[in-house]
Amino acid sequence: RRIIVALALLAALVQPSSACAVPNFSFGVHDDGAAVFNRDNLRDETLKRAYAFGARVQRTILYHDRSWHIYDRAIQRAHKRHLQVQMVIACNGRRWTPQEYATYVRGVVRHFRSKVRRWSLCNEPNQPGWLVAMPGYDLPTTYRLLHQAGYSAIKQVQPKRSEVLFGELSSNYYPLEFMRRVVCDNGDLSGTCTQIQA
């Protein structure tokens, strides 16, 4: 209930007035405990309230060690409540190479492509535990390489319909410094920087 109340307050703060509408703005919720795994039997109430206060997107983290059938059912329930799903293809729990991650992402997108068109790669990659650095690389470089591999994999399977988000950083662990280091080799904006597609 606390997350619903907090999101409802946030919705009230960001709701555009009729005189000043914000184009291409969407509001979403994220509570996998209730919406996906039905914690405390709150799934239906969570989705109902989310839609009632203006949410049109349900953000869901796909863990590689969970059955995809759980997510199939969660997506179906979200759609019944008129919520689109943004799926985060998590990087946690293992040390990925870009090739391994791209292969996994292609499999995920093939499975869910008829139901999901908005994706993000690696939840809160600047937070230790959500991402494990590849040997010889730091976390920002690892994230950049995994994002690039995952982006290409999504566009191979779902070239026109897909949206691929970049970032979604934790507010802890110095997100701006992390982002500088993702796009620029040493976090130096005057140095060599990499173009990120998203």
mmCIF file of C-alpha atoms in Angstrom:
data_model
loop_
_atom_site.group_PDB
_atom_site.id
_atom_site.type_symbol
_atom_site.label_atom_id
_atom_site.label_comp_id
_atom_site.label_asym_id
_atom_site.label_seq_id
_atom_site.Cartn_x
_atom_site.Cartn_y
_atom_site.Cartn_z
ATOM 1 C CA ARG A 1 0.000 0.000 0.000
ATOM 2 C CA ARG A 2 2.862 2.363 0.742
ATOM 3 C CA ILE A 3 4.204 2.131 -2.802
ATOM 4 C CA ILE A 4 0.752 2.846 -4.257
ATOM 5 C CA VAL A 5 0.313 5.899 -2.025
ATOM 6 C CA ALA A 6 3.783 7.174 -2.897
ATOM 7 C CA LEU A 7 3.187 6.729 -6.607
ATOM 8 C CA ALA A 8 -0.220 8.370 -6.331
ATOM 9 C CA LEU A 9 1.394 11.415 -4.734
ATOM 10 C CA LEU A 10 4.026 11.468 -7.462
ATOM 11 C CA ALA A 11 1.301 11.290 -10.097
ATOM 12 C CA ALA A 12 -0.411 14.290 -8.558
ATOM 13 C CA LEU A 13 2.841 16.247 -8.672
ATOM 14 C CA VAL A 14 3.658 15.468 -12.299
ATOM 15 C CA GLN A 15 0.135 15.490 -13.764
ATOM 16 C CA PRO A 16 0.140 18.155 -16.490
ATOM 17 C CA SER A 17 -2.558 20.793 -16.387
ATOM 18 C CA SER A 18 -4.969 21.049 -19.301
ATOM 19 C CA ALA A 19 -3.421 24.385 -20.264
ATOM 20 C CA CYS A 20 0.089 22.942 -20.417
ATOM 21 C CA ALA A 21 -0.038 19.361 -21.672
ATOM 22 C CA VAL A 22 3.233 17.436 -21.940
ATOM 23 C CA PRO A 23 3.515 15.471 -25.201
ATOM 24 C CA ASN A 24 4.774 11.902 -25.168
ATOM 25 C CA PHE A 25 4.668 11.671 -21.382
ATOM 26 C CA SER A 26 3.602 8.421 -19.791
ATOM 27 C CA PHE A 27 3.301 7.416 -16.174
ATOM 28 C CA GLY A 28 4.117 3.937 -14.922
ATOM 29 C CA VAL A 29 4.371 1.803 -11.820
ATOM 30 C CA HIS A 30 6.768 -0.869 -10.661
ATOM 31 C CA ASP A 31 5.792 -3.371 -7.985
ATOM 32 C CA ASP A 32 6.785 -6.855 -9.140
ATOM 33 C CA GLY A 33 6.113 -8.265 -5.696
ATOM 34 C CA ALA A 34 2.414 -7.576 -6.101
ATOM 35 C CA ALA A 35 1.879 -7.365 -9.871
ATOM 36 C CA VAL A 36 3.991 -10.367 -10.912
ATOM 37 C CA PHE A 37 4.359 -12.548 -7.813
ATOM 38 C CA ASN A 38 1.053 -11.611 -6.099
ATOM 39 C CA ARG A 39 2.580 -10.745 -2.725
ATOM 40 C CA ASP A 40 -0.118 -10.662 -0.015
ATOM 41 C CA ASN A 41 -2.769 -11.244 -2.719
ATOM 42 C CA LEU A 42 -2.457 -7.597 -3.780
ATOM 43 C CA ARG A 43 -2.042 -8.158 -7.512
ATOM 44 C CA ASP A 44 -5.520 -7.192 -8.696
ATOM 45 C CA GLU A 45 -5.846 -4.275 -6.293
ATOM 46 C CA THR A 46 -2.390 -2.968 -7.276
ATOM 47 C CA LEU A 47 -3.194 -3.009 -10.993
ATOM 48 C CA LYS A 48 -6.630 -1.500 -10.446
ATOM 49 C CA ARG A 49 -5.258 1.385 -8.363
ATOM 50 C CA ALA A 50 -2.334 1.944 -10.700
ATOM 51 C CA TYR A 51 -4.658 2.489 -13.643
ATOM 52 C CA ALA A 52 -7.050 4.597 -11.553
ATOM 53 C CA PHE A 53 -4.371 7.163 -10.711
ATOM 54 C CA GLY A 54 -3.119 7.442 -14.270
ATOM 55 C CA ALA A 55 -0.509 4.738 -14.816
ATOM 56 C CA ARG A 56 -0.431 3.325 -18.330
ATOM 57 C CA VAL A 57 2.818 1.353 -18.049
ATOM 58 C CA GLN A 58 3.812 -1.487 -15.756
ATOM 59 C CA ARG A 59 7.589 -1.816 -15.371
ATOM 60 C CA THR A 60 8.660 -5.412 -14.771
ATOM 61 C CA ILE A 61 12.102 -6.906 -14.175
ATOM 62 C CA LEU A 62 12.728 -10.236 -15.901
ATOM 63 C CA TYR A 63 15.165 -12.330 -13.868
ATOM 64 C CA HIS A 64 17.026 -14.952 -15.881
ATOM 65 C CA ASP A 65 16.415 -17.654 -13.272
ATOM 66 C CA ARG A 66 12.602 -17.273 -13.194
ATOM 67 C CA SER A 67 10.085 -19.075 -15.379
ATOM 68 C CA TRP A 68 8.937 -16.972 -18.311
ATOM 69 C CA HIS A 69 5.417 -18.352 -17.873
ATOM 70 C CA ILE A 70 5.066 -16.253 -14.699
ATOM 71 C CA TYR A 71 5.737 -13.172 -16.824
ATOM 72 C CA ASP A 72 3.404 -14.318 -19.601
ATOM 73 C CA ARG A 73 0.565 -14.369 -17.083
ATOM 74 C CA ALA A 74 1.626 -11.050 -15.507
ATOM 75 C CA ILE A 75 1.682 -9.356 -18.920
ATOM 76 C CA GLN A 76 -1.745 -10.746 -19.754
ATOM 77 C CA ARG A 77 -3.159 -9.366 -16.487
ATOM 78 C CA ALA A 78 -1.533 -5.975 -17.102
ATOM 79 C CA HIS A 79 -3.047 -5.790 -20.583
ATOM 80 C CA LYS A 80 -6.483 -6.599 -19.182
ATOM 81 C CA ARG A 81 -6.044 -3.504 -16.986
ATOM 82 C CA HIS A 82 -5.004 -1.450 -20.044
ATOM 83 C CA LEU A 83 -1.364 -1.260 -18.923
ATOM 84 C CA GLN A 84 1.477 -1.699 -21.389
ATOM 85 C CA VAL A 85 4.551 -3.518 -20.091
ATOM 86 C CA GLN A 86 8.099 -2.204 -20.024
ATOM 87 C CA MET A 87 10.338 -5.209 -19.498
ATOM 88 C CA VAL A 88 13.749 -4.816 -17.894
ATOM 89 C CA ILE A 89 16.054 -7.634 -18.986
ATOM 90 C CA ALA A 90 18.102 -7.918 -15.812
ATOM 91 C CA CYS A 91 21.863 -8.485 -15.770
ATOM 92 C CA ASN A 92 22.118 -9.533 -12.137
ATOM 93 C CA GLY A 93 23.145 -12.877 -10.723
ATOM 94 C CA ARG A 94 25.878 -13.718 -13.210
ATOM 95 C CA ARG A 95 28.876 -12.357 -15.067
ATOM 96 C CA TRP A 96 27.758 -11.813 -18.675
ATOM 97 C CA THR A 97 29.864 -11.341 -21.769
ATOM 98 C CA PRO A 98 28.293 -9.164 -24.468
ATOM 99 C CA GLN A 99 27.852 -12.219 -26.708
ATOM 100 C CA GLU A 100 26.119 -14.239 -23.965
ATOM 101 C CA TYR A 101 23.871 -11.331 -23.049
ATOM 102 C CA ALA A 102 22.939 -10.676 -26.696
ATOM 103 C CA THR A 103 21.999 -14.347 -27.162
ATOM 104 C CA TYR A 104 19.863 -14.250 -24.023
ATOM 105 C CA VAL A 105 18.198 -10.955 -25.019
ATOM 106 C CA ARG A 106 17.322 -12.313 -28.467
ATOM 107 C CA GLY A 107 15.611 -15.292 -26.822
ATOM 108 C CA VAL A 108 13.663 -13.047 -24.460
ATOM 109 C CA VAL A 109 12.492 -10.734 -27.227
ATOM 110 C CA ARG A 110 11.494 -13.620 -29.497
ATOM 111 C CA HIS A 111 9.351 -15.010 -26.684
ATOM 112 C CA PHE A 112 7.680 -11.750 -25.603
ATOM 113 C CA ARG A 113 7.709 -9.694 -28.819
ATOM 114 C CA SER A 114 3.990 -9.980 -29.458
ATOM 115 C CA LYS A 115 3.247 -8.586 -25.968
ATOM 116 C CA VAL A 116 6.105 -6.158 -25.184
ATOM 117 C CA ARG A 117 7.636 -3.375 -27.221
ATOM 118 C CA ARG A 118 9.396 -1.251 -24.573
ATOM 119 C CA TRP A 119 12.608 -2.695 -23.144
ATOM 120 C CA SER A 120 15.427 -1.676 -20.875
ATOM 121 C CA LEU A 121 18.703 -3.423 -20.231
ATOM 122 C CA CYS A 122 20.225 -4.060 -16.796
ATOM 123 C CA ASN A 123 18.302 -2.614 -13.852
ATOM 124 C CA GLU A 124 20.211 0.067 -11.895
ATOM 125 C CA PRO A 125 23.600 -0.927 -13.354
ATOM 126 C CA ASN A 126 25.449 1.566 -11.138
ATOM 127 C CA GLN A 127 24.333 -0.295 -8.016
ATOM 128 C CA PRO A 128 26.628 -3.156 -6.970
ATOM 129 C CA GLY A 129 24.761 -6.441 -7.120
ATOM 130 C CA TRP A 130 22.588 -5.539 -10.088
ATOM 131 C CA LEU A 131 25.567 -5.738 -12.423
ATOM 132 C CA VAL A 132 28.817 -7.711 -12.176
ATOM 133 C CA ALA A 133 31.837 -6.288 -13.968
ATOM 134 C CA MET A 134 33.457 -8.391 -16.677
ATOM 135 C CA PRO A 135 37.073 -9.391 -15.951
ATOM 136 C CA GLY A 136 39.357 -6.501 -16.856
ATOM 137 C CA TYR A 137 36.498 -3.963 -17.076
ATOM 138 C CA ASP A 138 34.815 -1.616 -14.635
ATOM 139 C CA LEU A 139 31.028 -1.407 -14.147
ATOM 140 C CA PRO A 140 30.436 1.574 -16.490
ATOM 141 C CA THR A 141 32.318 -0.075 -19.352
ATOM 142 C CA THR A 142 30.597 -3.404 -18.685
ATOM 143 C CA TYR A 143 27.211 -1.680 -18.815
ATOM 144 C CA ARG A 144 28.084 0.134 -22.044
ATOM 145 C CA LEU A 145 29.154 -3.110 -23.741
ATOM 146 C CA LEU A 146 26.107 -5.050 -22.505
ATOM 147 C CA HIS A 147 23.747 -2.234 -23.501
ATOM 148 C CA GLN A 148 25.210 -2.038 -26.991
ATOM 149 C CA ALA A 149 24.986 -5.826 -27.415
ATOM 150 C CA GLY A 150 21.445 -5.937 -26.002
ATOM 151 C CA TYR A 151 20.251 -3.005 -28.121
ATOM 152 C CA SER A 152 21.494 -4.677 -31.310
ATOM 153 C CA ALA A 153 19.890 -7.977 -30.281
ATOM 154 C CA ILE A 154 16.495 -6.339 -29.671
ATOM 155 C CA LYS A 155 16.594 -4.495 -32.993
ATOM 156 C CA GLN A 156 17.487 -7.719 -34.830
ATOM 157 C CA VAL A 157 14.352 -9.437 -33.526
ATOM 158 C CA GLN A 158 11.971 -6.464 -33.258
ATOM 159 C CA PRO A 159 13.415 -3.809 -35.588
ATOM 160 C CA LYS A 160 10.490 -1.400 -35.948
ATOM 161 C CA ARG A 161 8.170 -1.831 -32.987
ATOM 162 C CA SER A 162 10.704 -1.791 -30.153
ATOM 163 C CA GLU A 163 11.742 1.033 -27.848
ATOM 164 C CA VAL A 164 15.000 0.478 -25.950
ATOM 165 C CA LEU A 165 15.674 2.661 -22.906
ATOM 166 C CA PHE A 166 19.102 3.566 -21.560
ATOM 167 C CA GLY A 167 20.035 4.389 -17.986
ATOM 168 C CA GLU A 168 17.468 3.712 -15.269
ATOM 169 C CA LEU A 169 20.178 4.282 -12.705
ATOM 170 C CA SER A 170 19.899 4.093 -8.943
ATOM 171 C CA SER A 171 19.897 7.483 -7.246
ATOM 172 C CA ASN A 172 22.585 6.027 -4.969
ATOM 173 C CA TYR A 173 26.126 5.257 -6.128
ATOM 174 C CA TYR A 174 26.851 8.501 -8.003
ATOM 175 C CA PRO A 175 24.599 8.164 -11.074
ATOM 176 C CA LEU A 176 25.914 11.220 -12.947
ATOM 177 C CA GLU A 177 29.545 10.188 -12.524
ATOM 178 C CA PHE A 178 28.612 6.661 -13.588
ATOM 179 C CA MET A 179 26.840 7.971 -16.698
ATOM 180 C CA ARG A 180 29.843 10.106 -17.656
ATOM 181 C CA ARG A 181 32.036 7.034 -17.381
ATOM 182 C CA VAL A 182 29.595 4.950 -19.448
ATOM 183 C CA VAL A 183 29.732 7.319 -22.408
ATOM 184 C CA CYS A 184 33.284 8.639 -21.965
ATOM 185 C CA ASP A 185 36.261 6.400 -21.317
ATOM 186 C CA ASN A 186 37.473 7.953 -18.070
ATOM 187 C CA GLY A 187 34.491 10.094 -17.137
ATOM 188 C CA ASP A 188 36.262 13.003 -18.832
ATOM 189 C CA LEU A 189 33.851 14.881 -21.066
ATOM 190 C CA SER A 190 36.748 16.281 -23.083
ATOM 191 C CA GLY A 191 38.022 12.773 -23.817
ATOM 192 C CA THR A 192 36.894 10.146 -26.285
ATOM 193 C CA CYS A 193 33.196 9.455 -25.896
ATOM 194 C CA THR A 194 30.985 6.712 -27.274
ATOM 195 C CA GLN A 195 27.645 7.228 -28.970
ATOM 196 C CA ILE A 196 24.893 5.231 -27.257
ATOM 197 C CA GLN A 197 21.774 4.205 -29.161
ATOM 198 C CA ALA A 198 18.546 4.224 -27.182
#
